[in-house]
Amino acid sequence: MTASATTPQVRHVSLAAPFQDQKPGTSGLRRPTPVFQQPHYLESFLEAVLQTLPGVQGGTLVVGGDGRYGNRRAIDVILRMACAHRVGRVITTTNGILSTPAASHLIRTSPGCVGGIILSASHNPGGPEEDFGVKVNGANGGPAPEQLSNAIHQATLTLQGYAVVETAAIPLDRPGHHRLGTTVVEVVDGVEDFVVLMQKLFDFDQLREFLGSGFPITFDALHAVTGPYARRIFEDLLGLPAGTVRHGAPLEDFGGGHPDPNLTYAKPLADALLQGDEFSFGAACDGDGDRNMILGRRCFVNPSDSLAVITAHATQVKGYGQGLAGVARSMPTSAAVDAVAETLAIPCYETPTGWKFFGTLLDAGKITLCGEESFGTGSDHVREKDGLWAVLFWLSILATERCSVATLMERHWATYGRHYYSRHDYEEVEQTAAAELYGTLQRQLPRLAGQPLAGDRIRQADEFSYTDPVDGSTSSRQGLRILLESGSRMIFRLSGTGTRGATLRLYLERYEPNNGALNLDPQTALAPLIRGADQLAGIRQHTGMSTPTVIT
Ligand code: G1P
Ligand code: ZN
């Protein structure tokens, strides 16, 4: 153990004025890196966290990040502020690399842990001119619930200053124990612990045999946090050839890419699977490792369908053999999983967008699996969505079913029918234009029921609000819903994670029964709804954009 020579002196730094813009969004405080580099900006938010998170003094905190530009500096600041706040122990990782699901697991398994601070802007690009973020997780390992985020925000609004100590940076290049005043800093390997958890949930012998039997796969880490985890799992433990993991070295700017596993930003991988025949399976994860994209040969798996398939086959998978307590999906996610839940006769919950809403359901044992259309899937093994877990789940199903991804999807739709689904994102829309579009549609809602739309008729039009069935808390204004008589629907939401302008998300869904047309291109199947949405909300007119920036 190394100890700082003397107990470091606590310095109280005054703020000229409190920051007024530190309200966390859908997933933590995300801002362009230059905003975080303003003097005292990061420290202000951290001070609010350390003052607000219950049990910080004398407690244990987990700290790490996705390795993006600013990660190392932020960890250094956190350690020095944690010492000033007399945190008992900070657990951090070699080189500060820690995926979001691995952080969740570490929080859950470390005795006395009161929560964690995860440095990531998730799937947003990283670098000096790109984005940085700070996420706070609670003692259950999950994202801070709204009440805690609001309390942190409130604290920033009146903050007079912050406490910090000055000391040399703690080396993070290898595991070790250090002491900063009364705070113990433990540097651990951020990968191993998570890999052991995966080995408990999935049958690695079965996977090794299956993958070695002529089922070639490729995984794209997009130069983000999952690289070291994926290499360890796929190349070391499952014996796949070196190079199975592409872009496996975490880089501060993700190699200049956008670490979002979708068809637009993971295009080389998508092209390899959708246009080539080299691989039977491909997958990618995002910046901090909680998102996943699943691809088969010539087959893209929509994330809403992915949740449904996982639910339908869960009992074939080692860690889930005992069955499922229930499932949950975010409101804009398609109802594909609802159909499976109905057949399995298990409860299915509909929550607002954002992983934090699954936390109470998971903690109360009401659900085992949950997911979002935004490439997020997870289970009660942690309290975050988990990209590599989803990939291993899919491979475990395929190892049992011994068929292609495309065949698995066809069988699924032939059983449950198909929920054609797509999300259209309009990014970097001018704030006022987006607000105008949203506000205009919101005002129309009371008059819409009964109106014709998209060759159908509007059954119900409302703004989604949610009452948590466990703690009774309510969350309102969670997206505009246009529900049609046929069961089709369109949802309008404004993103809570974007950092530049506004992002309008339009979610489209149409159900086709199992004896109907199951093999249409989703954009074709949804064409009347796409036109209807523009007609209703004037998307082109308000945004000045004729096509979405990203279609998934
Ligand atoms: C987006 C997704 C949402 C997800 C969040 C964090 O939030 O839509 O499902 O939980 O990122 O990964 P949004 O930008 O829509 O607020
Ligand atoms: Zn993420």
PDB file of N, CA and C in Angstrom, residues 432-493:
ATOM      1  N   THR A 432     -35.869  25.642 -30.865  1.00  0.00           N
ATOM      2  CA  THR A 432     -37.198  26.270 -30.930  1.00  0.00           C
ATOM      3  C   THR A 432     -38.094  25.554 -31.938  1.00  0.00           C
ATOM      4  N   ALA A 433     -37.513  25.086 -33.039  1.00  0.00           N
ATOM      5  CA  ALA A 433     -38.307  24.377 -34.048  1.00  0.00           C
ATOM      6  C   ALA A 433     -38.834  23.075 -33.476  1.00  0.00           C
ATOM      7  N   ALA A 434     -37.986  22.381 -32.714  1.00  0.00           N
ATOM      8  CA  ALA A 434     -38.407  21.109 -32.122  1.00  0.00           C
ATOM      9  C   ALA A 434     -39.501  21.351 -31.076  1.00  0.00           C
ATOM     10  N   ALA A 435     -39.315  22.393 -30.277  1.00  0.00           N
ATOM     11  CA  ALA A 435     -40.303  22.704 -29.242  1.00  0.00           C
ATOM     12  C   ALA A 435     -41.636  23.073 -29.876  1.00  0.00           C
ATOM     13  N   GLU A 436     -41.577  23.778 -30.963  1.00  0.00           N
ATOM     14  CA  GLU A 436     -42.792  24.202 -31.679  1.00  0.00           C
ATOM     15  C   GLU A 436     -43.546  22.973 -32.230  1.00  0.00           C
ATOM     16  N   LEU A 437     -42.786  22.082 -32.865  1.00  0.00           N
ATOM     17  CA  LEU A 437     -43.392  20.859 -33.417  1.00  0.00           C
ATOM     18  C   LEU A 437     -44.080  20.071 -32.297  1.00  0.00           C
ATOM     19  N   TYR A 438     -43.332  19.873 -31.233  1.00  0.00           N
ATOM     20  CA  TYR A 438     -43.823  19.054 -30.116  1.00  0.00           C
ATOM     21  C   TYR A 438     -45.046  19.722 -29.461  1.00  0.00           C
ATOM     22  N   GLY A 439     -44.906  21.012 -29.209  1.00  0.00           N
ATOM     23  CA  GLY A 439     -45.978  21.755 -28.534  1.00  0.00           C
ATOM     24  C   GLY A 439     -47.252  21.767 -29.371  1.00  0.00           C
ATOM     25  N   THR A 440     -47.093  21.939 -30.680  1.00  0.00           N
ATOM     26  CA  THR A 440     -48.266  22.000 -31.550  1.00  0.00           C
ATOM     27  C   THR A 440     -49.014  20.670 -31.517  1.00  0.00           C
ATOM     28  N   LEU A 441     -48.258  19.588 -31.595  1.00  0.00           N
ATOM     29  CA  LEU A 441     -48.890  18.263 -31.583  1.00  0.00           C
ATOM     30  C   LEU A 441     -49.540  17.999 -30.216  1.00  0.00           C
ATOM     31  N   GLN A 442     -48.840  18.417 -29.180  1.00  0.00           N
ATOM     32  CA  GLN A 442     -49.356  18.222 -27.818  1.00  0.00           C
ATOM     33  C   GLN A 442     -50.721  18.915 -27.643  1.00  0.00           C
ATOM     34  N   ARG A 443     -50.810  20.118 -28.188  1.00  0.00           N
ATOM     35  CA  ARG A 443     -52.068  20.860 -28.063  1.00  0.00           C
ATOM     36  C   ARG A 443     -53.202  20.219 -28.855  1.00  0.00           C
ATOM     37  N   GLN A 444     -52.835  19.509 -29.940  1.00  0.00           N
ATOM     38  CA  GLN A 444     -53.876  18.865 -30.765  1.00  0.00           C
ATOM     39  C   GLN A 444     -54.433  17.596 -30.127  1.00  0.00           C
ATOM     40  N   LEU A 445     -53.680  16.990 -29.192  1.00  0.00           N
ATOM     41  CA  LEU A 445     -54.024  15.647 -28.699  1.00  0.00           C
ATOM     42  C   LEU A 445     -55.502  15.468 -28.318  1.00  0.00           C
ATOM     43  N   PRO A 446     -56.085  16.425 -27.551  1.00  0.00           N
ATOM     44  CA  PRO A 446     -57.463  16.192 -27.103  1.00  0.00           C
ATOM     45  C   PRO A 446     -58.463  16.074 -28.257  1.00  0.00           C
ATOM     46  N   ARG A 447     -58.099  16.588 -29.431  1.00  0.00           N
ATOM     47  CA  ARG A 447     -59.059  16.579 -30.548  1.00  0.00           C
ATOM     48  C   ARG A 447     -58.827  15.435 -31.522  1.00  0.00           C
ATOM     49  N   LEU A 448     -57.833  14.597 -31.290  1.00  0.00           N
ATOM     50  CA  LEU A 448     -57.442  13.644 -32.334  1.00  0.00           C
ATOM     51  C   LEU A 448     -58.243  12.342 -32.379  1.00  0.00           C
ATOM     52  N   ALA A 449     -58.742  11.892 -31.254  1.00  0.00           N
ATOM     53  CA  ALA A 449     -59.447  10.592 -31.262  1.00  0.00           C
ATOM     54  C   ALA A 449     -60.576  10.625 -32.282  1.00  0.00           C
ATOM     55  N   GLY A 450     -60.664   9.554 -33.079  1.00  0.00           N
ATOM     56  CA  GLY A 450     -61.719   9.465 -34.091  1.00  0.00           C
ATOM     57  C   GLY A 450     -61.311   9.989 -35.463  1.00  0.00           C
ATOM     58  N   GLN A 451     -60.214  10.747 -35.526  1.00  0.00           N
ATOM     59  CA  GLN A 451     -59.764  11.305 -36.819  1.00  0.00           C
ATOM     60  C   GLN A 451     -59.123  10.208 -37.666  1.00  0.00           C
ATOM     61  N   PRO A 452     -59.312  10.280 -39.022  1.00  0.00           N
ATOM     62  CA  PRO A 452     -58.626   9.316 -39.886  1.00  0.00           C
ATOM     63  C   PRO A 452     -57.134   9.642 -39.981  1.00  0.00           C
ATOM     64  N   LEU A 453     -56.312   8.612 -40.052  1.00  0.00           N
ATOM     65  CA  LEU A 453     -54.873   8.813 -40.240  1.00  0.00           C
ATOM     66  C   LEU A 453     -54.256   7.550 -40.827  1.00  0.00           C
ATOM     67  N   ALA A 454     -53.429   7.716 -41.825  1.00  0.00           N
ATOM     68  CA  ALA A 454     -52.667   6.605 -42.425  1.00  0.00           C
ATOM     69  C   ALA A 454     -53.570   5.436 -42.817  1.00  0.00           C
ATOM     70  N   GLY A 455     -54.715   5.744 -43.407  1.00  0.00           N
ATOM     71  CA  GLY A 455     -55.640   4.694 -43.832  1.00  0.00           C
ATOM     72  C   GLY A 455     -56.269   3.966 -42.653  1.00  0.00           C
ATOM     73  N   ASP A 456     -56.229   4.559 -41.501  1.00  0.00           N
ATOM     74  CA  ASP A 456     -56.662   3.945 -40.247  1.00  0.00           C
ATOM     75  C   ASP A 456     -57.439   5.028 -39.496  1.00  0.00           C
ATOM     76  N   ARG A 457     -57.692   4.822 -38.246  1.00  0.00           N
ATOM     77  CA  ARG A 457     -58.375   5.851 -37.466  1.00  0.00           C
ATOM     78  C   ARG A 457     -57.711   5.950 -36.091  1.00  0.00           C
ATOM     79  N   ILE A 458     -57.601   7.166 -35.591  1.00  0.00           N
ATOM     80  CA  ILE A 458     -56.944   7.342 -34.283  1.00  0.00           C
ATOM     81  C   ILE A 458     -57.906   6.890 -33.176  1.00  0.00           C
ATOM     82  N   ARG A 459     -57.430   5.953 -32.373  1.00  0.00           N
ATOM     83  CA  ARG A 459     -58.246   5.439 -31.270  1.00  0.00           C
ATOM     84  C   ARG A 459     -58.034   6.269 -30.007  1.00  0.00           C
ATOM     85  N   GLN A 460     -56.759   6.628 -29.799  1.00  0.00           N
ATOM     86  CA  GLN A 460     -56.416   7.344 -28.564  1.00  0.00           C
ATOM     87  C   GLN A 460     -55.170   8.191 -28.831  1.00  0.00           C
ATOM     88  N   ALA A 461     -55.153   9.398 -28.288  1.00  0.00           N
ATOM     89  CA  ALA A 461     -53.963  10.253 -28.435  1.00  0.00           C
ATOM     90  C   ALA A 461     -53.702  10.889 -27.078  1.00  0.00           C
ATOM     91  N   ASP A 462     -52.520  10.650 -26.505  1.00  0.00           N
ATOM     92  CA  ASP A 462     -52.261  11.194 -25.172  1.00  0.00           C
ATOM     93  C   ASP A 462     -50.763  11.369 -24.926  1.00  0.00           C
ATOM     94  N   GLU A 463     -50.460  11.910 -23.775  1.00  0.00           N
ATOM     95  CA  GLU A 463     -49.069  12.042 -23.369  1.00  0.00           C
ATOM     96  C   GLU A 463     -48.853  10.977 -22.295  1.00  0.00           C
ATOM     97  N   PHE A 464     -47.811  10.173 -22.468  1.00  0.00           N
ATOM     98  CA  PHE A 464     -47.625   9.028 -21.577  1.00  0.00           C
ATOM     99  C   PHE A 464     -47.171   9.464 -20.193  1.00  0.00           C
ATOM    100  N   SER A 465     -47.851   8.955 -19.176  1.00  0.00           N
ATOM    101  CA  SER A 465     -47.325   9.159 -17.824  1.00  0.00           C
ATOM    102  C   SER A 465     -47.372   7.825 -17.101  1.00  0.00           C
ATOM    103  N   TYR A 466     -46.576   7.722 -16.068  1.00  0.00           N
ATOM    104  CA  TYR A 466     -46.305   6.424 -15.464  1.00  0.00           C
ATOM    105  C   TYR A 466     -46.328   6.527 -13.952  1.00  0.00           C
ATOM    106  N   THR A 467     -46.963   5.563 -13.334  1.00  0.00           N
ATOM    107  CA  THR A 467     -46.886   5.439 -11.880  1.00  0.00           C
ATOM    108  C   THR A 467     -46.145   4.146 -11.585  1.00  0.00           C
ATOM    109  N   ASP A 468     -45.047   4.273 -10.899  1.00  0.00           N
ATOM    110  CA  ASP A 468     -44.224   3.098 -10.570  1.00  0.00           C
ATOM    111  C   ASP A 468     -45.037   2.162  -9.665  1.00  0.00           C
ATOM    112  N   PRO A 469     -45.220   0.901 -10.090  1.00  0.00           N
ATOM    113  CA  PRO A 469     -46.055   0.002  -9.287  1.00  0.00           C
ATOM    114  C   PRO A 469     -45.414  -0.390  -7.964  1.00  0.00           C
ATOM    115  N   VAL A 470     -44.121  -0.121  -7.809  1.00  0.00           N
ATOM    116  CA  VAL A 470     -43.454  -0.512  -6.559  1.00  0.00           C
ATOM    117  C   VAL A 470     -43.438   0.643  -5.563  1.00  0.00           C
ATOM    118  N   ASP A 471     -42.923   1.806  -6.003  1.00  0.00           N
ATOM    119  CA  ASP A 471     -42.810   2.891  -5.014  1.00  0.00           C
ATOM    120  C   ASP A 471     -43.862   3.987  -5.181  1.00  0.00           C
ATOM    121  N   GLY A 472     -44.718   3.848  -6.178  1.00  0.00           N
ATOM    122  CA  GLY A 472     -45.822   4.798  -6.338  1.00  0.00           C
ATOM    123  C   GLY A 472     -45.409   6.150  -6.920  1.00  0.00           C
ATOM    124  N   SER A 473     -44.118   6.335  -7.243  1.00  0.00           N
ATOM    125  CA  SER A 473     -43.699   7.628  -7.796  1.00  0.00           C
ATOM    126  C   SER A 473     -44.269   7.790  -9.205  1.00  0.00           C
ATOM    127  N   THR A 474     -44.511   9.032  -9.587  1.00  0.00           N
ATOM    128  CA  THR A 474     -45.094   9.254 -10.915  1.00  0.00           C
ATOM    129  C   THR A 474     -44.124  10.036 -11.787  1.00  0.00           C
ATOM    130  N   SER A 475     -44.160   9.762 -13.089  1.00  0.00           N
ATOM    131  CA  SER A 475     -43.351  10.490 -14.061  1.00  0.00           C
ATOM    132  C   SER A 475     -44.280  10.847 -15.214  1.00  0.00           C
ATOM    133  N   SER A 476     -44.396  12.131 -15.458  1.00  0.00           N
ATOM    134  CA  SER A 476     -45.326  12.544 -16.516  1.00  0.00           C
ATOM    135  C   SER A 476     -44.545  13.079 -17.713  1.00  0.00           C
ATOM    136  N   ARG A 477     -45.246  13.443 -18.763  1.00  0.00           N
ATOM    137  CA  ARG A 477     -44.664  14.027 -19.971  1.00  0.00           C
ATOM    138  C   ARG A 477     -43.577  13.128 -20.565  1.00  0.00           C
ATOM    139  N   GLN A 478     -43.930  11.875 -20.760  1.00  0.00           N
ATOM    140  CA  GLN A 478     -42.941  10.896 -21.241  1.00  0.00           C
ATOM    141  C   GLN A 478     -43.155  10.519 -22.703  1.00  0.00           C
ATOM    142  N   GLY A 479     -43.663  11.411 -23.509  1.00  0.00           N
ATOM    143  CA  GLY A 479     -43.798  11.137 -24.942  1.00  0.00           C
ATOM    144  C   GLY A 479     -45.249  11.191 -25.397  1.00  0.00           C
ATOM    145  N   LEU A 480     -45.456  11.615 -26.645  1.00  0.00           N
ATOM    146  CA  LEU A 480     -46.801  11.744 -27.205  1.00  0.00           C
ATOM    147  C   LEU A 480     -47.147  10.460 -27.948  1.00  0.00           C
ATOM    148  N   ARG A 481     -48.299   9.895 -27.615  1.00  0.00           N
ATOM    149  CA  ARG A 481     -48.688   8.606 -28.216  1.00  0.00           C
ATOM    150  C   ARG A 481     -49.896   8.796 -29.120  1.00  0.00           C
ATOM    151  N   ILE A 482     -49.795   8.303 -30.336  1.00  0.00           N
ATOM    152  CA  ILE A 482     -50.929   8.282 -31.251  1.00  0.00           C
ATOM    153  C   ILE A 482     -51.222   6.806 -31.504  1.00  0.00           C
ATOM    154  N   LEU A 483     -52.298   6.311 -30.927  1.00  0.00           N
ATOM    155  CA  LEU A 483     -52.634   4.885 -31.029  1.00  0.00           C
ATOM    156  C   LEU A 483     -53.782   4.723 -32.015  1.00  0.00           C
ATOM    157  N   LEU A 484     -53.609   3.853 -33.010  1.00  0.00           N
ATOM    158  CA  LEU A 484     -54.610   3.700 -34.054  1.00  0.00           C
ATOM    159  C   LEU A 484     -55.507   2.489 -33.778  1.00  0.00           C
ATOM    160  N   GLU A 485     -56.643   2.469 -34.462  1.00  0.00           N
ATOM    161  CA  GLU A 485     -57.613   1.392 -34.184  1.00  0.00           C
ATOM    162  C   GLU A 485     -57.064   0.009 -34.502  1.00  0.00           C
ATOM    163  N   SER A 486     -56.225  -0.088 -35.532  1.00  0.00           N
ATOM    164  CA  SER A 486     -55.682  -1.394 -35.930  1.00  0.00           C
ATOM    165  C   SER A 486     -54.646  -1.927 -34.941  1.00  0.00           C
ATOM    166  N   GLY A 487     -54.226  -1.085 -33.993  1.00  0.00           N
ATOM    167  CA  GLY A 487     -53.156  -1.496 -33.078  1.00  0.00           C
ATOM    168  C   GLY A 487     -51.823  -0.867 -33.452  1.00  0.00           C
ATOM    169  N   SER A 488     -51.764  -0.287 -34.658  1.00  0.00           N
ATOM    170  CA  SER A 488     -50.537   0.440 -35.035  1.00  0.00           C
ATOM    171  C   SER A 488     -50.407   1.675 -34.159  1.00  0.00           C
ATOM    172  N   ARG A 489     -49.170   2.183 -34.065  1.00  0.00           N
ATOM    173  CA  ARG A 489     -49.011   3.405 -33.271  1.00  0.00           C
ATOM    174  C   ARG A 489     -47.811   4.208 -33.718  1.00  0.00           C
ATOM    175  N   MET A 490     -47.826   5.475 -33.388  1.00  0.00           N
ATOM    176  CA  MET A 490     -46.649   6.319 -33.585  1.00  0.00           C
ATOM    177  C   MET A 490     -46.440   7.127 -32.307  1.00  0.00           C
ATOM    178  N   ILE A 491     -45.171   7.249 -31.923  1.00  0.00           N
ATOM    179  CA  ILE A 491     -44.817   7.954 -30.688  1.00  0.00           C
ATOM    180  C   ILE A 491     -43.845   9.070 -31.061  1.00  0.00           C
ATOM    181  N   PHE A 492     -44.037  10.224 -30.470  1.00  0.00           N
ATOM    182  CA  PHE A 492     -43.105  11.335 -30.661  1.00  0.00           C
ATOM    183  C   PHE A 492     -42.454  11.632 -29.315  1.00  0.00           C
ATOM    184  N   ARG A 493     -41.118  11.740 -29.313  1.00  0.00           N
ATOM    185  CA  ARG A 493     -40.393  12.093 -28.081  1.00  0.00           C
ATOM    186  C   ARG A 493     -39.250  13.026 -28.411  1.00  0.00           C
TER     187      ARG A 493
END
